[in-house]
Amino acid sequence: MTEPQNRLPILFIVITLVLDAIGIGLILPVMPDLIQDVEGVGLSDAAVWGGILATSFAIMQFLCGPLIGNLSDRFGRRPVLLVSLATMALDYVVMALAGSIWLLLAARIVGGVTASTQATASAFIADISRPEDKAARFGMVGASFGIGFVIGPLIGGFLGELGPRAPFWAAAALATANLAFGYFVLPETVTDRIRRPLDWRRANPLGAFRAMGRLPGVRPLLGLFFLYEFAMFIYPAIWAYFTQFRFGWSAGTIGISLALFGIGVAAVQGGLIRVYLRVLGERNTVWFGLAYNFCAFLAIGFVDNSTAVLLMTPLIALGAVVTPGLQALMSKAAGDNQQGELQGAVSSTRSVAMVLSPLVMTQIFAAFTREGAPAILPGAPFVLAAALMLLCAVVFAARRGGAQAA
């Protein structure tokens, strides 16, 4: 395809990836109200169900990401992407109409499958790009997800003021419009020359974990990476429930706060990280991030001033430098012929943290906010996250000592 012919398909891919990310952030501001409306329970029990829904979504993404990518190698990028969009639109309609928690759970499971198209979208970009253009275009893939994570909470919060189901109707309309757009502009790029049969062994998401045993120099850092991601996932896991319980925030305010956090993370990881690394170096950048996040978690856990917490939200992101710092250290510890294997292990480790964290964080929140709790402390999950930062510091220090001893 020539460059002018590429523009509309690339625009479609960007919109699709933005919608995938929006699907995650969209529901966060309205989920407490939606679950309470559907199930007729209090906020504490709604948080528990919210953790289950978030975990089911993450599990399906973890399981289906490699499968969807392999299906596109066999049947083509176009049918996989268009079918995923059509299913996504129907899924949002189901969530808008759901009258039971079990239907919401089924919809989140299906939503996790339909949002697993990043591999297919990236493969399409690779198919149509010249070698010298691929890096920049893969950068657009990451940027698309970042845009969606900022837009999603804003849409969810703004439309959530009209009712907890309104954002899902809007998302369904967006997915349908993009489906129609893709139907007319998206070509098929998988030809008989590159088409390959479906191999279930290559579609197995657990394969990356076997790689960990072959990367002994990286194992401690992967363990630290898991603990850190587990703690950081506290924001999408309980932020909406926590701020509604403690401050009485509406869906709109929750959406704005999450968007501010997303913008802060994008600014730090997209630009300021270079300053951190230049001034502090990779190792000290990790130390700074762990210390900063420890203080931020404790502050959020105990500060009871609504305005102060809202103003703190974008500043919290200044500690979001641990992940790039760790990835740089792990990349140096692995051999040149192990980089792909390493990234597979990193991706799987993050997925497991995303699966487990909502369950744990929402259970702790419920335990400390239910009537009859030994102490009413909605910030208890943030105290746990602060403790995990200390544990990360211990692991990081021990790993350094071991490396020096070796």
Protein backbone atom coordinates (compact mmCIF):
# COMPACT_ATOMS: atom_id res chain seq x y z
CA MET A 1 0.00 0.00 0.00
CA THR A 2 1.19 3.53 -0.78
CA GLU A 3 1.44 6.19 1.91
CA PRO A 4 -1.83 7.98 1.00
CA GLN A 5 -3.64 4.64 0.96
CA ASN A 6 -2.28 3.90 4.45
CA ARG A 7 -3.78 6.94 6.14
CA LEU A 8 -7.41 5.89 6.54
CA PRO A 9 -6.62 2.31 7.67
CA ILE A 10 -4.11 3.67 10.21
CA LEU A 11 -6.72 6.14 11.46
CA PHE A 12 -9.12 3.22 11.88
CA ILE A 13 -6.50 1.26 13.86
CA VAL A 14 -5.81 4.25 16.11
CA ILE A 15 -9.52 4.74 16.80
CA THR A 16 -9.93 1.01 17.51
CA LEU A 17 -7.10 1.03 20.06
CA VAL A 18 -8.47 4.17 21.68
CA LEU A 19 -11.86 2.44 22.01
CA ASP A 20 -10.19 -0.62 23.56
CA ALA A 21 -8.65 1.58 26.25
CA ILE A 22 -11.84 3.61 26.66
CA GLY A 23 -13.64 0.36 27.42
CA ILE A 24 -11.45 -0.03 30.50
CA GLY A 25 -11.63 3.56 31.76
CA LEU A 26 -15.21 4.28 30.78
CA ILE A 27 -16.81 2.12 33.45
CA LEU A 28 -14.63 3.20 36.38
CA PRO A 29 -16.50 6.38 37.42
CA VAL A 30 -19.99 4.84 37.09
CA MET A 31 -19.33 1.29 38.29
CA PRO A 32 -20.15 1.95 41.98
CA ASP A 33 -23.54 3.45 41.08
CA LEU A 34 -24.27 0.82 38.42
CA ILE A 35 -23.58 -2.12 40.72
CA GLN A 36 -25.60 -0.58 43.53
CA ASP A 37 -28.44 0.05 41.07
CA VAL A 38 -28.38 -3.48 39.65
CA GLU A 39 -27.68 -5.42 42.84
CA GLY A 40 -29.29 -3.20 45.47
CA VAL A 41 -26.27 -3.38 47.80
CA GLY A 42 -24.18 -0.85 49.71
CA LEU A 43 -20.93 0.66 48.50
CA SER A 44 -18.73 -1.87 50.35
CA ASP A 45 -20.39 -4.86 48.71
CA ALA A 46 -20.46 -3.04 45.37
CA ALA A 47 -16.67 -2.69 45.61
CA VAL A 48 -16.31 -6.47 46.04
CA TRP A 49 -18.35 -7.07 42.89
CA GLY A 50 -16.35 -4.36 41.14
CA GLY A 51 -13.17 -6.29 41.90
CA ILE A 52 -14.68 -9.47 40.47
CA LEU A 53 -15.76 -7.68 37.29
CA ALA A 54 -12.34 -6.06 36.82
CA THR A 55 -10.56 -9.37 37.39
CA SER A 56 -12.76 -11.22 34.91
CA PHE A 57 -11.97 -8.58 32.27
CA ALA A 58 -8.22 -8.84 32.96
CA ILE A 59 -8.26 -12.65 32.89
CA MET A 60 -9.88 -12.71 29.47
CA GLN A 61 -7.40 -10.20 28.11
CA PHE A 62 -4.54 -12.32 29.47
CA LEU A 63 -5.92 -15.54 28.01
CA CYS A 64 -7.18 -14.23 24.69
CA GLY A 65 -4.51 -11.74 23.60
CA PRO A 66 -2.21 -14.38 22.05
CA LEU A 67 -5.19 -16.33 20.70
CA ILE A 68 -6.70 -13.32 18.91
CA GLY A 69 -3.31 -12.50 17.40
CA ASN A 70 -2.88 -16.06 16.13
CA LEU A 71 -6.40 -16.11 14.72
CA SER A 72 -5.54 -13.01 12.69
CA ASP A 73 -2.49 -14.82 11.26
CA ARG A 74 -4.79 -17.60 10.09
CA PHE A 75 -8.00 -15.83 9.01
CA GLY A 76 -6.76 -12.27 8.43
CA ARG A 77 -6.64 -8.95 10.27
CA ARG A 78 -9.82 -7.53 8.73
CA PRO A 79 -12.35 -10.16 9.92
CA VAL A 80 -10.84 -10.39 13.40
CA LEU A 81 -10.91 -6.61 13.92
CA LEU A 82 -14.40 -6.11 12.46
CA VAL A 83 -15.93 -9.03 14.38
CA SER A 84 -14.32 -7.77 17.59
CA LEU A 85 -15.79 -4.30 17.07
CA ALA A 86 -19.25 -5.66 16.31
CA THR A 87 -19.13 -7.80 19.45
CA MET A 88 -17.85 -4.86 21.49
CA ALA A 89 -20.80 -2.70 20.39
CA LEU A 90 -23.29 -5.42 21.35
CA ASP A 91 -21.49 -5.93 24.65
CA TYR A 92 -21.93 -2.26 25.58
CA VAL A 93 -25.64 -2.50 24.78
CA VAL A 94 -25.92 -5.53 27.09
CA MET A 95 -24.21 -3.61 29.90
CA ALA A 96 -26.54 -0.65 29.36
CA LEU A 97 -29.58 -2.92 29.68
CA ALA A 98 -28.25 -5.37 32.30
CA GLY A 99 -30.64 -6.05 35.14
CA SER A 100 -28.50 -8.49 37.11
CA ILE A 101 -24.92 -8.69 38.31
CA TRP A 102 -24.48 -11.99 36.48
CA LEU A 103 -25.30 -10.36 33.15
CA LEU A 104 -22.79 -7.62 33.94
CA LEU A 105 -20.20 -10.31 34.71
CA ALA A 106 -20.89 -12.08 31.41
CA ALA A 107 -20.60 -8.76 29.58
CA ARG A 108 -17.24 -7.99 31.23
CA ILE A 109 -15.95 -11.42 30.24
CA VAL A 110 -16.95 -10.83 26.63
CA GLY A 111 -15.55 -7.30 26.85
CA GLY A 112 -12.16 -8.66 27.90
CA VAL A 113 -12.09 -10.82 24.78
CA THR A 114 -13.09 -8.02 22.40
CA ALA A 115 -10.49 -5.66 23.92
CA SER A 116 -7.69 -8.18 23.21
CA THR A 117 -7.03 -6.86 19.71
CA GLN A 118 -3.79 -4.95 20.29
CA ALA A 119 -1.74 -7.81 18.86
CA THR A 120 -3.89 -7.86 15.71
CA ALA A 121 -3.77 -4.08 15.35
CA SER A 122 0.02 -4.09 15.80
CA ALA A 123 0.33 -6.88 13.23
CA PHE A 124 -1.69 -4.82 10.74
CA ILE A 125 0.62 -1.84 11.33
CA ALA A 126 3.63 -4.10 10.71
CA ASP A 127 2.05 -5.47 7.53
CA ILE A 128 1.62 -2.04 5.91
CA SER A 129 4.74 -0.25 7.20
CA ARG A 130 8.21 0.04 5.75
CA PRO A 131 10.99 -1.02 8.15
CA GLU A 132 12.07 2.57 8.75
CA ASP A 133 8.49 3.59 9.65
CA LYS A 134 7.64 0.80 12.08
CA ALA A 135 9.09 2.30 15.27
CA ALA A 136 7.18 5.56 14.89
CA ARG A 137 3.95 3.76 14.03
CA PHE A 138 4.27 1.37 16.96
CA GLY A 139 4.66 4.50 19.07
CA MET A 140 1.20 5.49 17.85
CA VAL A 141 -0.12 2.20 19.24
CA GLY A 142 1.08 3.10 22.73
CA ALA A 143 -0.13 6.67 22.37
CA SER A 144 -3.58 5.44 21.34
CA PHE A 145 -3.93 3.47 24.54
CA GLY A 146 -2.78 6.48 26.55
CA ILE A 147 -5.38 8.70 24.89
CA GLY A 148 -8.10 6.14 25.59
CA PHE A 149 -7.17 5.85 29.26
CA VAL A 150 -7.57 9.62 29.62
CA ILE A 151 -10.74 9.95 27.51
CA GLY A 152 -12.49 6.94 29.02
CA PRO A 153 -12.88 8.26 32.59
CA LEU A 154 -13.84 11.70 31.27
CA ILE A 155 -16.64 10.29 29.10
CA GLY A 156 -17.74 7.94 31.85
CA GLY A 157 -17.75 10.68 34.45
CA PHE A 158 -19.46 13.31 32.30
CA LEU A 159 -22.20 11.03 30.96
CA GLY A 160 -22.46 9.30 34.31
CA GLU A 161 -24.07 12.48 35.63
CA LEU A 162 -27.03 11.57 33.38
CA GLY A 163 -27.23 8.08 34.88
CA PRO A 164 -24.93 5.07 35.36
CA ARG A 165 -25.99 3.47 32.06
CA ALA A 166 -25.56 6.48 29.77
CA PRO A 167 -21.81 5.97 29.11
CA PHE A 168 -22.43 2.47 27.74
CA TRP A 169 -24.90 3.73 25.13
CA ALA A 170 -22.31 6.29 24.02
CA ALA A 171 -19.59 3.63 23.83
CA ALA A 172 -21.87 1.36 21.80
CA ALA A 173 -22.51 4.18 19.34
CA LEU A 174 -18.77 4.91 19.00
CA ALA A 175 -17.94 1.24 18.41
CA THR A 176 -20.70 0.95 15.80
CA ALA A 177 -19.54 4.07 13.97
CA ASN A 178 -15.95 2.79 13.92
CA LEU A 179 -17.17 -0.61 12.67
CA ALA A 180 -18.86 1.09 9.71
CA PHE A 181 -15.73 3.17 9.06
CA GLY A 182 -13.50 0.08 9.15
CA TYR A 183 -15.80 -1.88 6.87
CA PHE A 184 -15.18 0.63 4.08
CA VAL A 185 -11.50 1.54 4.60
CA LEU A 186 -9.78 -1.52 6.12
CA PRO A 187 -8.03 -3.77 3.59
CA GLU A 188 -6.87 -7.33 4.20
CA THR A 189 -3.10 -7.60 4.55
CA VAL A 190 -2.70 -11.32 5.22
CA THR A 191 -1.95 -13.03 1.92
CA ASP A 192 -1.46 -16.70 1.17
CA ARG A 193 2.29 -16.02 1.23
CA ILE A 194 2.30 -15.12 4.94
CA ARG A 195 -0.83 -16.94 6.14
CA ARG A 196 -0.05 -19.75 8.60
CA PRO A 197 -2.18 -22.44 10.23
CA LEU A 198 -3.43 -21.96 13.77
CA ASP A 199 -1.01 -23.52 16.27
CA TRP A 200 -2.52 -23.75 19.76
CA ARG A 201 0.93 -24.06 21.34
CA ARG A 202 1.85 -20.63 20.00
CA ALA A 203 -1.46 -19.21 21.23
CA ASN A 204 -0.73 -20.24 24.83
CA PRO A 205 -0.39 -17.20 27.13
CA LEU A 206 1.36 -19.21 29.84
CA GLY A 207 4.42 -19.81 27.70
CA ALA A 208 6.02 -16.57 28.87
CA PHE A 209 6.15 -17.84 32.46
CA ARG A 210 8.31 -20.77 31.40
CA ALA A 211 10.76 -18.21 30.07
CA MET A 212 11.29 -16.77 33.55
CA GLY A 213 13.25 -19.82 34.64
CA ARG A 214 15.66 -19.22 31.77
CA LEU A 215 16.37 -15.65 32.85
CA PRO A 216 18.02 -16.04 36.30
CA GLY A 217 19.49 -12.53 36.32
CA VAL A 218 16.02 -11.07 35.78
CA ARG A 219 13.91 -13.16 38.17
CA PRO A 220 14.29 -10.89 41.24
CA LEU A 221 13.42 -7.84 39.15
CA LEU A 222 10.36 -9.59 37.74
CA GLY A 223 9.26 -10.38 41.29
CA LEU A 224 9.72 -6.72 42.22
CA PHE A 225 7.86 -5.71 39.05
CA PHE A 226 4.90 -7.88 40.06
CA LEU A 227 4.71 -6.36 43.56
CA TYR A 228 4.92 -2.84 42.15
CA GLU A 229 2.25 -3.37 39.48
CA PHE A 230 0.02 -5.08 42.06
CA ALA A 231 0.24 -1.98 44.28
CA MET A 232 -0.19 0.55 41.47
CA PHE A 233 -3.33 -1.12 40.15
CA ILE A 234 -5.05 0.17 43.28
CA TYR A 235 -6.14 3.27 41.35
CA PRO A 236 -8.42 1.60 38.78
CA ALA A 237 -9.39 -1.06 41.34
CA ILE A 238 -10.85 1.06 44.16
CA TRP A 239 -10.45 4.77 43.40
CA ALA A 240 -14.12 5.27 42.48
CA TYR A 241 -15.36 3.44 45.59
CA PHE A 242 -12.84 5.07 47.91
CA THR A 243 -13.51 8.65 46.80
CA GLN A 244 -17.27 8.17 46.82
CA PHE A 245 -17.20 6.69 50.33
CA ARG A 246 -14.79 9.21 51.87
CA PHE A 247 -15.63 12.40 49.98
CA GLY A 248 -18.98 11.74 48.33
CA TRP A 249 -17.55 12.45 44.88
CA SER A 250 -19.90 12.19 41.92
CA ALA A 251 -19.16 10.21 38.77
CA GLY A 252 -18.07 13.45 37.07
CA THR A 253 -15.52 14.33 39.74
CA ILE A 254 -14.19 10.77 39.77
CA GLY A 255 -13.80 10.86 35.98
CA ILE A 256 -11.91 14.16 36.12
CA SER A 257 -9.56 12.88 38.82
CA LEU A 258 -8.78 9.69 36.90
CA ALA A 259 -8.17 11.67 33.72
CA LEU A 260 -5.79 13.98 35.62
CA PHE A 261 -3.92 10.95 36.89
CA GLY A 262 -3.72 9.51 33.37
CA ILE A 263 -2.42 12.79 31.97
CA GLY A 264 0.19 12.93 34.72
CA VAL A 265 1.38 9.39 34.02
CA ALA A 266 1.57 10.10 30.29
CA ALA A 267 3.60 13.26 30.91
CA VAL A 268 6.00 11.50 33.26
CA GLN A 269 6.54 8.35 31.19
CA GLY A 270 6.45 10.18 27.87
CA GLY A 271 8.81 13.03 28.71
CA LEU A 272 9.95 13.57 32.30
CA ILE A 273 11.36 10.04 32.56
CA ARG A 274 14.26 11.19 30.35
CA VAL A 275 15.09 13.90 32.90
CA TYR A 276 14.91 11.41 35.79
CA LEU A 277 17.20 8.95 34.03
CA ARG A 278 19.69 11.61 32.97
CA VAL A 279 19.94 13.13 36.45
CA LEU A 280 19.51 10.07 38.68
CA GLY A 281 20.37 7.05 36.51
CA GLU A 282 18.22 3.94 36.24
CA ARG A 283 18.83 2.51 39.71
CA ASN A 284 18.31 5.76 41.61
CA THR A 285 15.22 6.49 39.52
CA VAL A 286 13.71 3.26 40.83
CA TRP A 287 14.64 4.23 44.41
CA PHE A 288 13.08 7.66 43.97
CA GLY A 289 9.87 6.19 42.56
CA LEU A 290 9.50 3.68 45.38
CA ALA A 291 10.05 6.35 48.05
CA TYR A 292 7.71 8.84 46.36
CA ASN A 293 4.93 6.28 45.93
CA PHE A 294 5.29 5.18 49.56
CA CYS A 295 4.66 8.75 50.73
CA ALA A 296 1.85 9.29 48.22
CA PHE A 297 -0.01 6.12 49.25
CA LEU A 298 0.17 7.05 52.94
CA ALA A 299 -1.00 10.60 52.20
CA ILE A 300 -4.02 9.39 50.23
CA GLY A 301 -4.79 6.78 52.86
CA PHE A 302 -5.07 9.29 55.70
CA VAL A 303 -5.74 12.76 54.24
CA ASP A 304 -9.45 13.54 54.61
CA ASN A 305 -9.61 16.82 52.68
CA SER A 306 -11.39 16.36 49.34
CA THR A 307 -9.80 19.36 47.62
CA ALA A 308 -6.31 18.38 48.75
CA VAL A 309 -6.68 14.86 47.36
CA LEU A 310 -8.02 16.15 44.02
CA LEU A 311 -5.07 18.56 43.73
CA MET A 312 -2.69 15.74 44.65
CA THR A 313 -4.01 13.43 41.92
CA PRO A 314 -1.81 14.61 39.01
CA LEU A 315 1.18 14.98 41.37
CA ILE A 316 0.89 11.31 42.36
CA ALA A 317 2.04 10.48 38.84
CA LEU A 318 5.51 11.92 39.56
CA GLY A 319 6.32 8.54 41.09
CA ALA A 320 5.36 6.64 37.93
CA VAL A 321 9.00 6.15 36.96
CA VAL A 322 9.61 2.75 38.53
CA THR A 323 8.25 0.71 35.62
CA PRO A 324 10.47 2.24 32.89
CA GLY A 325 13.45 2.12 35.24
CA LEU A 326 12.91 -1.54 36.02
CA GLN A 327 12.37 -2.40 32.37
CA ALA A 328 15.67 -0.74 31.49
CA LEU A 329 17.50 -2.70 34.20
CA MET A 330 15.88 -5.98 33.13
CA SER A 331 16.71 -5.33 29.50
CA LYS A 332 20.38 -4.89 30.42
CA ALA A 333 20.35 -8.06 32.54
CA ALA A 334 18.99 -10.18 29.68
CA GLY A 335 21.02 -11.15 26.65
CA ASP A 336 20.50 -9.61 23.21
CA ASN A 337 18.85 -12.84 22.04
CA GLN A 338 16.45 -12.87 25.02
CA GLN A 339 14.78 -9.47 24.64
CA GLY A 340 11.58 -10.80 23.07
CA GLU A 341 11.41 -13.55 25.66
CA LEU A 342 11.88 -10.94 28.40
CA GLN A 343 9.06 -8.71 27.13
CA GLY A 344 6.73 -11.70 27.03
CA ALA A 345 7.55 -12.43 30.67
CA VAL A 346 7.08 -8.76 31.64
CA SER A 347 3.70 -8.62 29.89
CA SER A 348 2.49 -11.81 31.56
CA THR A 349 3.68 -10.61 34.98
CA ARG A 350 1.73 -7.36 34.58
CA SER A 351 -1.36 -9.32 33.51
CA VAL A 352 -1.25 -11.51 36.62
CA ALA A 353 -0.96 -8.40 38.82
CA MET A 354 -3.98 -6.90 37.03
CA VAL A 355 -5.93 -10.09 37.69
CA LEU A 356 -5.13 -10.38 41.41
CA SER A 357 -4.97 -6.77 42.60
CA PRO A 358 -8.67 -5.84 42.18
CA LEU A 359 -9.75 -8.89 44.16
CA VAL A 360 -7.44 -8.13 47.09
CA MET A 361 -7.85 -4.35 47.14
CA THR A 362 -11.65 -4.40 46.97
CA GLN A 363 -11.90 -7.06 49.68
CA ILE A 364 -9.75 -4.95 52.00
CA PHE A 365 -11.80 -1.85 51.21
CA ALA A 366 -15.02 -3.74 51.97
CA ALA A 367 -13.63 -5.17 55.22
CA PHE A 368 -12.77 -1.68 56.53
CA THR A 369 -15.94 0.11 55.37
CA ARG A 370 -18.77 -2.32 56.14
CA GLU A 371 -21.04 -1.68 59.07
CA GLY A 372 -19.61 -3.44 62.11
CA ALA A 373 -16.01 -3.25 60.87
CA PRO A 374 -13.46 -3.10 63.74
CA ALA A 375 -12.29 0.24 62.34
CA ILE A 376 -13.70 2.40 59.54
CA LEU A 377 -10.66 3.07 57.37
CA PRO A 378 -11.47 3.41 53.66
CA GLY A 379 -7.81 4.19 52.99
CA ALA A 380 -6.70 0.74 54.22
CA PRO A 381 -5.86 -0.51 50.69
CA PHE A 382 -3.54 2.47 50.24
CA VAL A 383 -1.78 1.55 53.49
CA LEU A 384 -1.26 -1.93 52.03
CA ALA A 385 0.09 -0.38 48.84
CA ALA A 386 2.55 1.69 50.90
CA ALA A 387 3.69 -1.49 52.67
CA LEU A 388 4.22 -3.12 49.27
CA MET A 389 6.51 -0.21 48.32
CA LEU A 390 8.63 -1.04 51.39
CA LEU A 391 8.69 -4.70 50.34
CA CYS A 392 9.76 -3.66 46.85
CA ALA A 393 12.60 -1.66 48.38
CA VAL A 394 13.73 -4.72 50.37
CA VAL A 395 13.70 -6.90 47.25
CA PHE A 396 15.55 -4.25 45.25
CA ALA A 397 18.21 -3.82 47.93
CA ALA A 398 18.64 -7.59 48.30
CA ARG A 399 18.97 -8.03 44.55
CA ARG A 400 21.70 -5.36 44.46
CA GLY A 401 23.56 -7.01 47.30
CA GLY A 402 23.34 -10.38 45.57
CA ALA A 403 24.63 -8.91 42.34
CA GLN A 404 27.61 -7.33 44.12
CA ALA A 405 28.37 -10.59 45.94
CA ALA A 406 28.36 -12.45 42.66
